[in-house]
Amino acid sequence: MLGFEVKIVIITESELNINVPAYKEEEKPAMDEDPNMKFELEKSFAGAEYDYTFDTFIVGSSNDFAYAACQAVAKRQTGAYNPLFIYGPSGLGKTHLLMAISHEIRRNSPETNIIYVNGEAFANEFITAIGNETTSQFHEKYRSTDILLVDDIQFIAGKERTQEEFFYTFNELHQINKQIVLTSDRPPKDIKTLEDRLRTRFEWGLLTDISTPDFETRIAIIRRKAELLEIEIPDDVAQFIANRLKNNIRQLEGAVKKIKALKLLAGTHPSVSMAQNVISDILNDNKPLPVTIDRIITEISRTYNVSPEDIRSTKRSANISTARQISMYVVREITQISLSSIGEEFGGRDHSTVVYAIGQVEKLMKRDVKAKETIEDIIKNIRDN
């Protein structure tokens, strides 16, 4: 199944507290037999992390329009392309295109002031600026740039003050013809908690999507990565990988990396059985990490402008109580932990209090469409990030 020989050590439960004997010298794994193996393995990946440029971007029918639009922006052909809004699922190359724009402009005009920032990082930086009373420096940084590249802009949705700040930044840059490029996991009209004034501005320029790459594009990506890693992957292995990893370019690239590592360690040529094992590892590795309650409370505190400490406290002002009830609802929705455990996380509240809080949020979502959209966006952002 693995495509190479393995050594297995079985330890019974009763032996867990006993020191496991070390390998005999002649039984050491292959990497230990050759002290240079680890170095060679690390060295082999030195060229695998290619620069995010237009030259290294694999173009196919799923992304050719977005690619052409980004090239036009990089050549400083503004106008109808300002702002440029690129949307599509994670792992399909949106960040690569933003970096390619930056790389191309810096190559041709090194003096250009370019800022790249993630939507969540922008929100956090703004919150920090408020706390440190350095908002004037924050304004100067973002409103004096020549090119503003914002990845995952959907993360500012639902955050009232952050959206207001970005609105004024956007306006000032747009009025003086400074280029703005935004990416998101969905089009502006589907970001429910995005303010209308921002939504309309995001739609002023050009909207373009990136979709799942077709089979031919996936094969091209595999071959490009193999070329960078200086490894030859047989056609049947490349096709096997392309047929099973369809939705994420990072997974395709990861598969080639793992095959390279296995080839070095085991000394066997890439095979379908090896690829099968690699794909299984990748799919398991890409399962989302458990979401912590702290992270949920932090996200809700930013959205409703209350502190995480207040949400966990016994304070009963209306805005804090609402944020606390929504936090309980979201924790239950995402983690599925018991009601009593949720109560413990919120100051030792009992089971009935949590039931009441969840019921209140469910009623709120039924009667208030905007509140429903805000809560659903919070859940989506937490799950996707």
XYZ file of C-alpha atoms in Angstrom:
385
model
C 0.000 0.000 0.000
C 2.782 2.479 0.874
C 4.995 1.669 -2.076
C 8.080 1.091 0.088
C 9.164 -1.143 2.974
C 8.408 -0.024 6.512
C 9.434 -1.173 9.997
C 6.646 -1.483 12.548
C 7.001 -1.369 16.336
C 3.977 -2.542 18.345
C 3.637 -1.339 21.947
C 0.893 -2.747 24.144
C -0.965 -0.646 26.674
C 0.861 -2.341 29.568
C 4.189 -1.338 28.070
C 3.430 2.366 27.688
C 5.286 3.274 30.893
C 8.276 1.101 30.049
C 11.164 2.523 28.075
C 10.954 1.232 24.532
C 14.274 -0.322 23.456
C 16.188 1.730 20.940
C 16.875 0.383 17.487
C 19.886 -1.831 17.199
C 22.556 -0.169 15.107
C 21.803 -2.343 12.083
C 18.046 -1.653 12.362
C 18.202 2.133 12.299
C 15.947 3.803 9.709
C 17.416 4.634 6.339
C 17.776 8.354 7.144
C 20.058 7.584 10.086
C 22.225 5.288 7.966
C 23.177 8.274 5.809
C 23.949 11.369 7.924
C 23.609 13.538 4.820
C 20.081 12.305 4.021
C 18.291 14.936 6.101
C 20.427 17.686 4.595
C 19.730 16.419 1.082
C 16.013 16.233 1.809
C 15.937 19.844 3.021
C 18.169 20.966 0.161
C 15.870 19.359 -2.394
C 13.047 21.705 -1.440
C 15.128 24.862 -1.726
C 13.726 25.746 -5.146
C 10.270 24.337 -4.580
C 8.839 27.467 -2.990
C 8.705 29.550 -6.136
C 8.107 33.289 -6.153
C 4.513 34.327 -6.614
C 4.917 35.859 -10.064
C 2.900 35.797 -13.275
C 5.479 33.423 -14.763
C 4.839 30.791 -12.088
C 1.042 31.081 -12.213
C -0.563 28.212 -14.151
C -3.272 29.664 -16.392
C -6.366 27.674 -17.361
C -9.988 28.211 -18.248
C -10.855 28.562 -14.548
C -8.637 31.610 -13.975
C -7.584 33.100 -17.329
C -9.812 36.187 -17.035
C -8.613 36.981 -13.508
C -5.021 36.461 -14.667
C -5.445 38.871 -17.594
C -7.085 41.485 -15.358
C -4.230 41.304 -12.855
C -1.659 41.662 -15.620
C -3.462 44.782 -16.821
C -3.381 46.215 -13.286
C 0.331 45.399 -12.980
C 0.948 47.346 -16.187
C -0.805 50.277 -14.475
C -3.798 50.142 -16.810
C -6.301 51.505 -14.308
C -9.701 52.993 -15.063
C -12.299 50.257 -15.395
C -10.106 47.934 -13.330
C -10.237 50.024 -10.176
C -11.120 48.432 -7.914
C -10.364 44.921 -9.141
C -12.306 42.401 -7.062
C -11.286 38.723 -7.344
C -13.393 36.082 -5.618
C -13.352 32.310 -5.291
C -12.770 29.478 -2.789
C -9.578 29.232 -0.757
C -6.503 27.635 -2.291
C -7.089 28.526 -5.946
C -4.484 31.265 -6.439
C -5.988 34.588 -5.366
C -3.068 35.402 -3.078
C -0.631 34.317 -5.802
C -2.157 36.884 -8.162
C -1.934 39.674 -5.569
C 1.725 38.851 -5.001
C 2.310 38.707 -8.766
C 0.901 42.226 -9.150
C 3.195 43.467 -6.379
C 6.230 41.662 -7.832
C 5.657 43.013 -11.349
C 5.122 46.610 -10.256
C 8.143 46.583 -7.942
C 10.273 45.167 -10.779
C 9.271 47.930 -13.162
C 8.826 50.790 -10.661
C 10.806 50.108 -7.466
C 9.782 53.439 -5.987
C 6.080 52.513 -5.937
C 4.536 52.328 -2.462
C 2.631 49.030 -2.284
C 0.755 47.682 0.727
C -0.444 44.092 0.967
C -2.635 43.219 3.943
C -5.132 40.545 4.952
C -8.631 41.748 5.859
C -8.399 40.340 9.375
C -4.946 41.869 9.866
C -6.308 45.255 8.735
C -9.084 45.006 11.339
C -6.655 43.994 14.100
C -4.219 46.760 13.194
C -7.013 49.325 13.289
C -8.196 48.107 16.710
C -4.626 48.355 17.999
C -4.309 51.879 16.590
C -7.463 52.932 18.442
C -6.157 51.434 21.689
C -2.749 53.088 21.306
C -4.206 56.384 20.041
C -2.188 56.098 16.834
C -5.012 56.307 14.305
C -3.367 59.286 12.566
C -0.331 57.119 11.752
C -2.679 54.359 10.622
C -4.435 56.784 8.262
C -1.128 58.034 6.909
C 0.094 54.509 6.212
C -2.930 53.313 4.249
C -4.028 56.551 2.603
C -0.615 57.431 1.199
C -0.030 54.161 -0.641
C 0.038 53.891 -4.430
C -1.273 50.319 -4.580
C -3.495 48.720 -1.934
C -3.835 44.925 -2.088
C -6.284 43.441 0.422
C -6.659 39.674 0.733
C -9.825 38.148 2.253
C -11.687 41.436 2.529
C -14.752 39.513 3.777
C -13.213 39.523 7.266
C -14.023 43.205 7.796
C -17.739 42.471 7.294
C -19.842 42.931 10.416
C -17.158 45.073 12.096
C -18.779 48.506 12.071
C -15.829 50.779 12.887
C -13.421 48.807 10.716
C -15.798 49.060 7.763
C -16.141 52.791 8.328
C -12.356 53.171 8.376
C -11.945 51.133 5.201
C -14.730 53.137 3.529
C -12.822 56.423 4.032
C -9.508 54.813 3.025
C -11.100 53.415 -0.131
C -12.673 56.756 -1.029
C -9.486 58.735 -0.568
C -7.375 56.330 -2.642
C -9.979 55.970 -5.378
C -10.444 59.723 -5.750
C -6.735 60.206 -6.511
C -6.654 57.206 -8.879
C -4.628 54.911 -6.656
C -5.070 51.238 -7.520
C -7.080 48.961 -5.209
C -7.248 45.173 -5.591
C -9.405 43.054 -3.286
C -9.959 39.309 -2.905
C -12.725 37.420 -1.156
C -14.162 33.927 -0.901
C -17.441 35.241 -2.386
C -18.732 38.178 -4.470
C -19.699 41.415 -2.691
C -23.439 40.748 -3.008
C -23.018 37.519 -1.002
C -21.150 39.136 1.918
C -24.330 39.707 3.879
C -22.946 41.864 6.689
C -20.969 44.152 4.398
C -22.304 47.702 4.465
C -24.163 48.718 1.302
C -21.893 51.710 0.724
C -18.859 49.383 0.632
C -20.630 46.745 -1.431
C -21.483 49.256 -4.153
C -17.922 50.592 -4.211
C -16.468 47.098 -4.529
C -18.704 46.660 -7.575
C -17.599 49.922 -9.226
C -14.700 48.332 -11.062
C -14.189 44.819 -12.384
C -15.455 41.653 -10.696
C -13.801 38.397 -11.707
C -13.872 34.933 -10.215
C -11.452 32.014 -9.924
C -13.087 28.598 -9.981
C -11.889 25.033 -9.467
C -9.161 24.201 -12.025
C -10.046 21.726 -14.755
C -8.227 18.416 -15.212
C -5.695 19.778 -17.716
C -4.810 22.704 -15.451
C -4.366 20.370 -12.477
C -1.985 18.203 -14.511
C -0.023 21.324 -15.532
C 0.265 22.400 -11.882
C 1.575 18.968 -10.872
C 4.133 18.975 -13.683
C 5.290 22.502 -12.848
C 5.835 21.625 -9.189
C 7.617 18.397 -10.160
C 9.900 20.389 -12.449
C 10.808 22.773 -9.625
C 11.521 19.807 -7.343
C 13.557 18.069 -10.029
C 11.490 14.911 -9.855
C 9.927 12.950 -12.690
C 6.340 11.904 -12.035
C 4.924 9.244 -14.394
C 1.768 10.110 -16.334
C -0.362 7.565 -14.474
C 0.699 8.994 -11.105
C 0.042 12.596 -12.190
C -3.388 11.613 -13.513
C -4.193 9.688 -10.338
C -3.408 12.765 -8.207
C -5.282 15.161 -10.540
C -8.375 12.946 -10.483
C -8.537 12.892 -6.689
C -7.379 16.357 -5.600
C -9.696 18.665 -7.513
C -10.505 21.661 -5.363
C -7.263 23.059 -3.998
C -3.993 23.950 -5.730
C -2.080 23.837 -2.449
C -3.064 20.183 -2.064
C -1.730 19.374 -5.540
C 1.584 21.043 -4.747
C 1.720 19.329 -1.355
C 1.249 15.939 -2.986
C 4.277 16.447 -5.226
C 6.375 17.559 -2.250
C 5.447 14.462 -0.249
C 6.211 12.183 -3.185
C 9.635 13.785 -3.486
C 10.284 13.198 0.227
C 9.188 9.561 0.043
C 11.337 8.984 -3.018
C 14.408 10.269 -1.173
C 13.709 8.376 2.039
C 12.621 5.056 0.551
C 14.648 5.078 -2.626
C 11.671 3.993 -4.736
C 10.222 5.611 -7.834
C 6.872 7.416 -7.657
C 3.963 4.995 -8.055
C 0.196 5.044 -7.865
C 0.311 3.227 -4.514
C 2.687 5.878 -3.174
C 0.370 8.619 -4.476
C -2.597 6.932 -2.814
C -0.862 7.098 0.558
C 0.185 10.713 -0.003
C -3.358 11.788 -0.907
C -4.746 10.117 2.208
C -2.252 12.065 4.353
C -3.072 15.351 2.652
C -6.825 14.967 3.041
C -6.359 14.180 6.739
C -3.911 17.078 7.195
C -6.408 19.505 5.633
C -9.218 18.773 8.039
C -10.039 22.013 9.859
C -8.475 22.456 13.274
C -10.860 22.548 16.214
C -12.195 26.038 16.819
C -11.477 27.323 20.304
C -14.082 29.088 22.391
C -11.640 31.964 22.920
C -11.481 32.514 19.173
C -15.273 32.578 18.871
C -15.632 35.076 21.716
C -12.880 37.269 20.242
C -14.608 37.369 16.841
C -17.964 38.279 18.394
C -16.396 40.900 20.655
C -14.944 42.651 17.587
C -18.257 42.548 15.766
C -20.339 43.894 18.660
C -17.712 46.277 20.127
C -17.536 44.709 23.577
C -14.517 43.131 25.219
C -14.077 39.350 25.577
C -13.825 39.915 29.338
C -17.259 41.571 29.365
C -18.779 38.666 27.422
C -17.521 36.213 30.047
C -18.480 38.507 32.942
C -21.725 38.900 34.897
C -22.434 42.371 33.476
C -26.011 42.745 32.258
C -26.096 45.796 30.002
C -28.105 45.169 26.833
C -25.230 45.117 24.339
C -23.075 42.833 26.514
C -25.962 40.436 27.198
C -26.742 40.217 23.484
C -23.091 39.538 22.609
C -22.929 36.907 25.377
C -26.055 35.124 24.159
C -24.802 35.147 20.569
C -21.454 33.792 21.759
C -23.206 30.892 23.487
C -25.237 30.213 20.361
C -22.194 30.252 18.059
C -20.146 28.096 20.435
C -22.929 25.520 20.459
C -23.378 25.725 16.679
C -19.669 25.261 15.861
C -18.290 23.073 18.658
C -21.361 21.031 19.653
C -20.040 20.794 23.212
C -22.558 20.198 25.987
C -24.721 22.997 27.353
C -23.251 22.603 30.825
C -19.718 22.924 29.397
C -20.749 26.107 27.601
C -22.104 27.476 30.873
C -18.765 26.799 32.581
C -16.977 28.808 29.886
C -19.237 31.803 30.551
C -18.668 32.340 34.253
C -20.126 29.109 35.582
C -23.662 29.673 34.333
C -26.066 26.759 34.625
C -27.608 24.629 31.903
C -30.941 26.470 31.893
C -29.245 29.849 31.335
C -27.535 28.523 28.217
C -30.787 27.027 26.934
C -32.490 30.400 27.431
C -29.644 32.275 25.676
C -29.720 29.992 22.644
C -33.497 30.286 22.465
C -33.285 34.090 22.542
C -30.804 34.118 19.664
C -32.964 31.766 17.612
C -35.929 34.118 18.127
C -33.772 37.114 17.211
C -32.670 35.450 13.958
C -36.273 34.695 12.998
C -37.500 38.262 13.437
C -34.379 40.219 12.387
C -32.926 39.408 8.976
C -29.853 41.620 9.483
C -29.025 39.965 12.815
C -29.428 36.552 11.198
C -27.035 37.486 8.379
C -24.489 38.887 10.852
C -24.498 35.713 12.960
C -24.294 33.469 9.893
C -21.359 35.509 8.583
C -19.586 35.200 11.937
C -20.009 31.416 11.826
C -18.783 31.220 8.243
C -15.730 33.401 8.911
C -14.739 31.375 11.958
C -15.141 28.064 10.127
C -13.307 29.240 7.002
C -10.395 31.017 8.645
